[in-house]
Amino acid sequence: MAAQTSEAAVLIEYKQPLQNRRYPVPENVGDGEALVRIEMAGICGTDIHLWRGELPIPLPVILGHETVGRIERLGPGLTKDWRGLPLAVGDRVTWTSSIVCGECYYCRVKRQSTRCVGRKAYGISYCADEAPHLRGGYAEYILLRAGSSIFRLPDTLETEAVVGSGCALMTAIHGLERAPVRLSDTVIVQGAGPVGLAALALARESGAAKTIVIGAPDHRLALASEFGADHVISIEAVPDAKARRELAHRYAAPFGADIVVEAVGHPSAVPEGLELCRDGGTYLVLGQYANAGDVPMNPHTITRKQLNIVGSWAFEPRHMDQALNLLDGTEWKRLFAKQVTHRFPLARANEALDTVSRHMSGKAVIVP
Amino acid sequence: MAAQTSEAAVLIEYKQPLQNRRYPVPENVGDGEALVRIEMAGICGTDIHLWRGELPIPLPVILGHETVGRIERLGPGLTKDWRGLPLAVGDRVTWTSSIVCGECYYCRVKRQSTRCVGRKAYGISYCADEAPHLRGGYAEYILLRAGSSIFRLPDTLETEAVVGSGCALMTAIHGLERAPVRLSDTVIVQGAGPVGLAALALARESGAAKTIVIGAPDHRLALASEFGADHVISIEAVPDAKARRELAHRYAAPFGADIVVEAVGHPSAVPEGLELCRDGGTYLVLGQYANAGDVPMNPHTITRKQLNIVGSWAFEPRHMDQALNLLDGTEWKRLFAKQVTHRFPLARANEALDTVSRHMSGKAVIVP
Amino acid sequence: MAAQTSEAAVLIEYKQPLQNRRYPVPENVGDGEALVRIEMAGICGTDIHLWRGELPIPLPVILGHETVGRIERLGPGLTKDWRGLPLAVGDRVTWTSSIVCGECYYCRVKRQSTRCVGRKAYGISYCADEAPHLRGGYAEYILLRAGSSIFRLPDTLETEAVVGSGCALMTAIHGLERAPVRLSDTVIVQGAGPVGLAALALARESGAAKTIVIGAPDHRLALASEFGADHVISIEAVPDAKARRELAHRYAAPFGADIVVEAVGHPSAVPEGLELCRDGGTYLVLGQYANAGDVPMNPHTITRKQLNIVGSWAFEPRHMDQALNLLDGTEWKRLFAKQVTHRFPLARANEALDTVSRHMSGKAVIVP
Amino acid sequence: MAAQTSEAAVLIEYKQPLQNRRYPVPENVGDGEALVRIEMAGICGTDIHLWRGELPIPLPVILGHETVGRIERLGPGLTKDWRGLPLAVGDRVTWTSSIVCGECYYCRVKRQSTRCVGRKAYGISYCADEAPHLRGGYAEYILLRAGSSIFRLPDTLETEAVVGSGCALMTAIHGLERAPVRLSDTVIVQGAGPVGLAALALARESGAAKTIVIGAPDHRLALASEFGADHVISIEAVPDAKARRELAHRYAAPFGADIVVEAVGHPSAVPEGLELCRDGGTYLVLGQYANAGDVPMNPHTITRKQLNIVGSWAFEPRHMDQALNLLDGTEWKRLFAKQVTHRFPLARANEALDTVSRHMSGKAVIVP
């Protein structure tokens, strides 16, 4: 039986410690809603951006958009998960962070619902002051809205694999759907964080002949090697961009990578990445989630090198379906689960944020 | 019978007037070569960049890479044009400016021969001091190398239409092959020069529902209207970028263009153009031929708007085939021929260059 | 004010005359529903298949799935049309014939909702014996379900253009989205019925360089010419398939069409059509809506000619959006409106069916 | 030093034993030509079709188009292989079987050179009565024409891997380039011969989530399992097509395969294969190399299931480049090399043919 109140770690002011608050757990769950007791919540790099105030959100907010939990109460009419499997109290589930309107120009006319004008995301877009309050993952309970895309997890897929791959894996699946790796491609990944590692995994799974990861710190490059990167380049050991470029081009002989995936987030990565593509290659700008301002770029490069530059924002429920299928069907689940290196109780959520912001962890999680 | 010498207008020093020189006309034409008496040579915007020294070329050079002439002598073995039609002395022909090696990584492995590592272009890459000298269009004669892609022109297609559409049309065909306009698309073209107008023509021919051209000066915007643009925006009348953007978005309601084609050449057009795309739209960077340095850009835009940015360099012989077919089969030939507004004899080649550099003409041509 | 009962022409037994029956007009309209007074209902070729019993449907059924009418009553919550425009009583509207579940494997995982496992179509899938009965277009009233995709028609777009283009235009838009006509393509259309003419219109609008229509009878080929076909081939004048093929290849020199669109419906058209494609070409099988059994085909042709064969089923609401935009923005609306050559009152619905089944009309419609 | 004459196994009359003949080995090798001493020649399934007279060829012919040998003499000007690597006498090489004209409509305009109108293949298209006779692989020597696509083999790649994968691997690479397997796809392969196994290898390398092979005999299905098939279905154990289909659909739940690859060659495989695709899926018709006549097919299936059916013929040199890269970079070379189960001297070439025609071998080869 659910508790009467739920603890939650709440972002009240940017760059200030989260504060733990209690909110009432709803006794009655509305049509199509689900009350979920949270078992594990991932700390995403985006949470750091949110905490710093780099994206526009309503405060206060309960952070947390990569979450696994167990169904505690099911509202009327909610009998099946996104895949059509029966849902019951006690089921272990995950869900997509976003709900889209399904009716706007982007949802309907252009079928690009990640750009839905009415999109709202758990852990990001809901003000915690407004009932029903519990709309983020850094909490004991979350109340999922009707229309949420809920996925029942198979027993063969452990919670650590789901949270360890996180929204990074779905983001990378969407990105590489838009800019596919083809058999025999040479792929360079800029960034060794969760998105970079997910892109590396997908590149390898898609038949890349050679994969090169550029990033830091060393413990993450070691993870990249464990994920099968043929070469890693440390931006700490090779801080000079020109030297990095020469090294990358040596690995990606003769002319650079067929696909370069940006998973860094700093604007400066983008002009550097354009130079790592072969002529006629593809550059997937996957990591520029926060608006960090302008960077000098030379557009002549785009015309002369005949490049394709592809942006990709977030993901759709079908990418979570693919991600869970991929994890459950391969050895990758073991590797992603191993990424979960740091666990914190809800009371120590600030330590979890700090661990991620200082790049100390594989994946840090909250276990309420 | 061909003359013994050919006059040519030669670029000897950047930013200095072309000088007219005479070179011997070869009596014997080698295997697969063709001697052509030039009837009309177009002045391309790229010629202005070359004249200013903005692209690396060997001096001295006979400029001119958009040319129509008549075959004067045919070398042994050259019996058919690119399409397999018989070639004879006296035939009116045009040809692609470039020859590629056919053997390098880009020609063979990646099938992107516009990026051939050994590509050489008439009017651009050949030093006029080296025999056989006559490798550019601003001359009475040109000697075409074996392996040139020569197209015999049908009688129904007048020289003005071919030179008037110029390399701009092929460049736009290649670009829009890489970033196709789909039926019902809204298309914005930045730039009302030859490439911009060619892109406009192709967008309309491809079923664009709405076309908007942003450019100057007024006589070129009038041409854009004649080419069927639904709206034109003058950068002289609306010099403020923000105001231009608002106006363009009003025309491209509700969220911007499905495709924006950059045909300006100034780096500053690129960040402006990104803002004119709807989310999930495509930006074709078609005009950044000279290296004009960096411009501040915000890569967050690429990720957030989920854009496709496509570069395209030059064109292949098959695009000339398409261009000639398009012209010959439609009313566009009449409109492109009308672009030829200024004619100069070879002796006044400098006036021709000046006319183009001051945007005074539709298309300026040399008639030797 | 709506009448208390609505007349309807009902298919009770296959191949037997429709019978006119009366059904109650609902006084109260449920959440999201709309009661529409029908102004014009098109007779689609599929209606003939349905009448003959060639597709599995529940009898009795009110036929009619291409319809324009005026809103008589709006249910609670239905305030906007599919495009987000406000809806009011008295608005002239059309709507897609089908509603999909939005939850199945095809709707969600594969985003191909035309193959939705729970798809139901007005005029096809609803038994007229079951309340609320009024689910087809051959009637005075129709009750649209919540979730219907309703489009308010602009005043500039006359009813004849909408019904005259019918579901054929949307079907062709979907098909050619899956198998796009590219600029300069040669296109052969098999069939001069509504789908064939719609495909012809779209091919021309998409920049086809040459279009050839093969079909009958002569009055429909005359329409094809009016729609801009470069060549028409009468299957009555040239009944021999080999002779037809030679003629088509002469028009589509040198090697056949880039795209052939099948819009006939007889299985025998398909092996004939494969031979009309150039090697490496595309064959769009757009017209095989009824299961008319097997036809001998040689699969060696598919491998050797390196073909793409594309099937396409029905359409989605966004294709109706495109169709209405296309009509309203071009001269095509005038041409499609002219297709409406025969009008019948509801009492003479059987004559309308007969007219279509004997290929006597451009488009026959019922005006209740 | 090369011998003065070369033995060759020659097909003189269809369905009759090959006869061993001797031809002069040319002392002087022309511009761009290469004389190669053959080390291993594979028996391709196509050779059986040729032997039976099922494809039009000039007799007599020296069969053999999958060959590895060492360069014995190099003609003037032939200094580099297809990749630009230096070539020298003694180098171990392979080469593509075909040479294309580079000038026809398919080579130039449509860039589909596998459909070149002047294409000629070693071991297939050259009459052995005409000098220089030695144009097939079942011989001690072969004289390669100028313009052949020759690949120097790295020491790390053993001859058995190259001949063991044979033209099947390149054929499958081309096919799956035209109909790509995407990450997470379910793939069914019809046929467990060399093309089927190559398609299986590529599907797995491209991230297929599930692979199912339908074929025979058991020793080949065992190879399929060793290549990583998740399920195999024996057409001997399950001879009933309906039962096979039910079994395949059980493995490819819920609705069939995303991609089905036909690698059987019997026309009857094609209608069966269409039923194995999910709606909206892709059917790659890769194995119908010989014209074996018509088969009854229902085109309604194509429209209703909204299928993509893709044909693919042979391969281009760049696919051999990819094949060799793939083999050399992965464990697949070991598995393909293991396919070479039967070796015969040139004198016993007829036994080699017989072994293949009775499906007794993995891969049978001739070692002259």
Short mmCIF file of N, CA and C in Angstrom, two decimals, chain A residues 108, chain C residues 32-36 69-75 77-95 144-145 148-153:
data_model
loop_
_atom_site.label_atom_id
_atom_site.label_comp_id
_atom_site.label_asym_id
_atom_site.label_seq_id
_atom_site.Cartn_x
_atom_site.Cartn_y
_atom_site.Cartn_z
N ARG A 108 1.07 16.31 -36.46
CA ARG A 108 0.18 15.80 -37.50
C ARG A 108 0.77 15.94 -38.89
N GLY C 32 -17.28 14.91 -29.11
CA GLY C 32 -16.35 14.86 -30.24
C GLY C 32 -16.99 14.44 -31.54
N GLU C 33 -18.27 14.13 -31.53
CA GLU C 33 -18.95 13.70 -32.75
C GLU C 33 -19.45 14.91 -33.56
N ALA C 34 -19.80 14.65 -34.80
CA ALA C 34 -20.39 15.71 -35.63
C ALA C 34 -21.45 15.11 -36.52
N LEU C 35 -22.59 15.77 -36.56
CA LEU C 35 -23.63 15.40 -37.51
C LEU C 35 -23.49 16.31 -38.72
N VAL C 36 -23.40 15.69 -39.90
CA VAL C 36 -23.16 16.45 -41.12
C VAL C 36 -24.27 16.19 -42.12
N GLY C 69 -20.01 17.94 -46.92
CA GLY C 69 -21.29 18.31 -46.33
C GLY C 69 -21.15 19.52 -45.44
N ARG C 70 -22.25 19.84 -44.75
CA ARG C 70 -22.21 20.97 -43.82
C ARG C 70 -22.53 20.49 -42.42
N ILE C 71 -21.81 21.04 -41.47
CA ILE C 71 -21.99 20.62 -40.09
C ILE C 71 -23.36 21.07 -39.61
N GLU C 72 -24.08 20.11 -39.06
CA GLU C 72 -25.43 20.39 -38.56
C GLU C 72 -25.43 20.45 -37.03
N ARG C 73 -24.68 19.55 -36.44
CA ARG C 73 -24.57 19.57 -34.97
C ARG C 73 -23.14 19.16 -34.59
N LEU C 74 -22.64 19.83 -33.58
CA LEU C 74 -21.29 19.51 -33.10
C LEU C 74 -21.37 18.97 -31.68
N GLY C 75 -20.71 17.85 -31.43
CA GLY C 75 -20.69 17.30 -30.07
C GLY C 75 -19.76 18.09 -29.18
N GLY C 77 -16.81 19.39 -27.09
CA GLY C 77 -15.36 19.21 -27.22
C GLY C 77 -14.85 19.30 -28.64
N LEU C 78 -15.74 19.23 -29.61
CA LEU C 78 -15.27 19.31 -30.99
C LEU C 78 -15.32 20.78 -31.44
N THR C 79 -14.20 21.44 -31.30
CA THR C 79 -14.18 22.88 -31.57
C THR C 79 -13.23 23.24 -32.71
N LYS C 80 -12.38 22.30 -33.07
CA LYS C 80 -11.39 22.61 -34.11
C LYS C 80 -11.33 21.49 -35.13
N ASP C 81 -10.95 21.86 -36.35
CA ASP C 81 -10.78 20.83 -37.36
C ASP C 81 -9.37 20.25 -37.26
N TRP C 82 -9.03 19.35 -38.18
CA TRP C 82 -7.74 18.65 -38.11
C TRP C 82 -6.57 19.62 -38.14
N ARG C 83 -6.76 20.72 -38.83
CA ARG C 83 -5.68 21.70 -38.95
C ARG C 83 -5.66 22.70 -37.80
N GLY C 84 -6.62 22.55 -36.89
CA GLY C 84 -6.66 23.49 -35.77
C GLY C 84 -7.53 24.70 -36.03
N LEU C 85 -8.22 24.73 -37.16
CA LEU C 85 -9.13 25.84 -37.46
C LEU C 85 -10.44 25.64 -36.70
N PRO C 86 -11.07 26.75 -36.28
CA PRO C 86 -12.32 26.61 -35.52
C PRO C 86 -13.44 26.00 -36.37
N LEU C 87 -14.23 25.16 -35.76
CA LEU C 87 -15.36 24.51 -36.43
C LEU C 87 -16.67 25.05 -35.88
N ALA C 88 -17.63 25.28 -36.78
CA ALA C 88 -18.93 25.78 -36.33
C ALA C 88 -20.03 25.15 -37.15
N VAL C 89 -21.22 25.13 -36.57
CA VAL C 89 -22.38 24.65 -37.32
C VAL C 89 -22.50 25.47 -38.60
N GLY C 90 -22.74 24.80 -39.70
CA GLY C 90 -22.86 25.48 -40.97
C GLY C 90 -21.60 25.43 -41.81
N ASP C 91 -20.49 25.06 -41.18
CA ASP C 91 -19.24 24.98 -41.95
C ASP C 91 -19.33 23.85 -42.97
N ARG C 92 -18.79 24.14 -44.14
CA ARG C 92 -18.67 23.11 -45.17
C ARG C 92 -17.39 22.33 -44.89
N VAL C 93 -17.51 21.02 -44.86
CA VAL C 93 -16.36 20.19 -44.46
C VAL C 93 -16.26 18.93 -45.32
N THR C 94 -15.05 18.36 -45.31
CA THR C 94 -14.86 16.99 -45.77
C THR C 94 -14.08 16.27 -44.67
N TRP C 95 -13.83 15.00 -44.84
CA TRP C 95 -13.17 14.24 -43.77
C TRP C 95 -12.55 12.97 -44.38
N LEU C 144 -20.40 11.62 -37.79
CA LEU C 144 -18.95 11.36 -37.72
C LEU C 144 -18.55 11.04 -36.29
N ARG C 145 -17.76 9.98 -36.14
CA ARG C 145 -17.28 9.55 -34.83
C ARG C 145 -16.29 10.56 -34.23
N SER C 148 -12.63 11.60 -35.79
CA SER C 148 -12.58 11.74 -37.24
C SER C 148 -11.69 12.92 -37.62
N SER C 149 -11.06 12.80 -38.79
CA SER C 149 -10.21 13.88 -39.27
C SER C 149 -11.03 14.76 -40.20
N ILE C 150 -11.52 15.85 -39.66
CA ILE C 150 -12.43 16.74 -40.38
C ILE C 150 -11.65 17.95 -40.88
N PHE C 151 -11.92 18.35 -42.10
CA PHE C 151 -11.26 19.52 -42.68
C PHE C 151 -12.32 20.53 -43.11
N ARG C 152 -12.23 21.71 -42.55
CA ARG C 152 -13.10 22.81 -42.99
C ARG C 152 -12.61 23.28 -44.34
N LEU C 153 -13.54 23.44 -45.28
CA LEU C 153 -13.14 23.81 -46.64
C LEU C 153 -13.12 25.32 -46.80
#
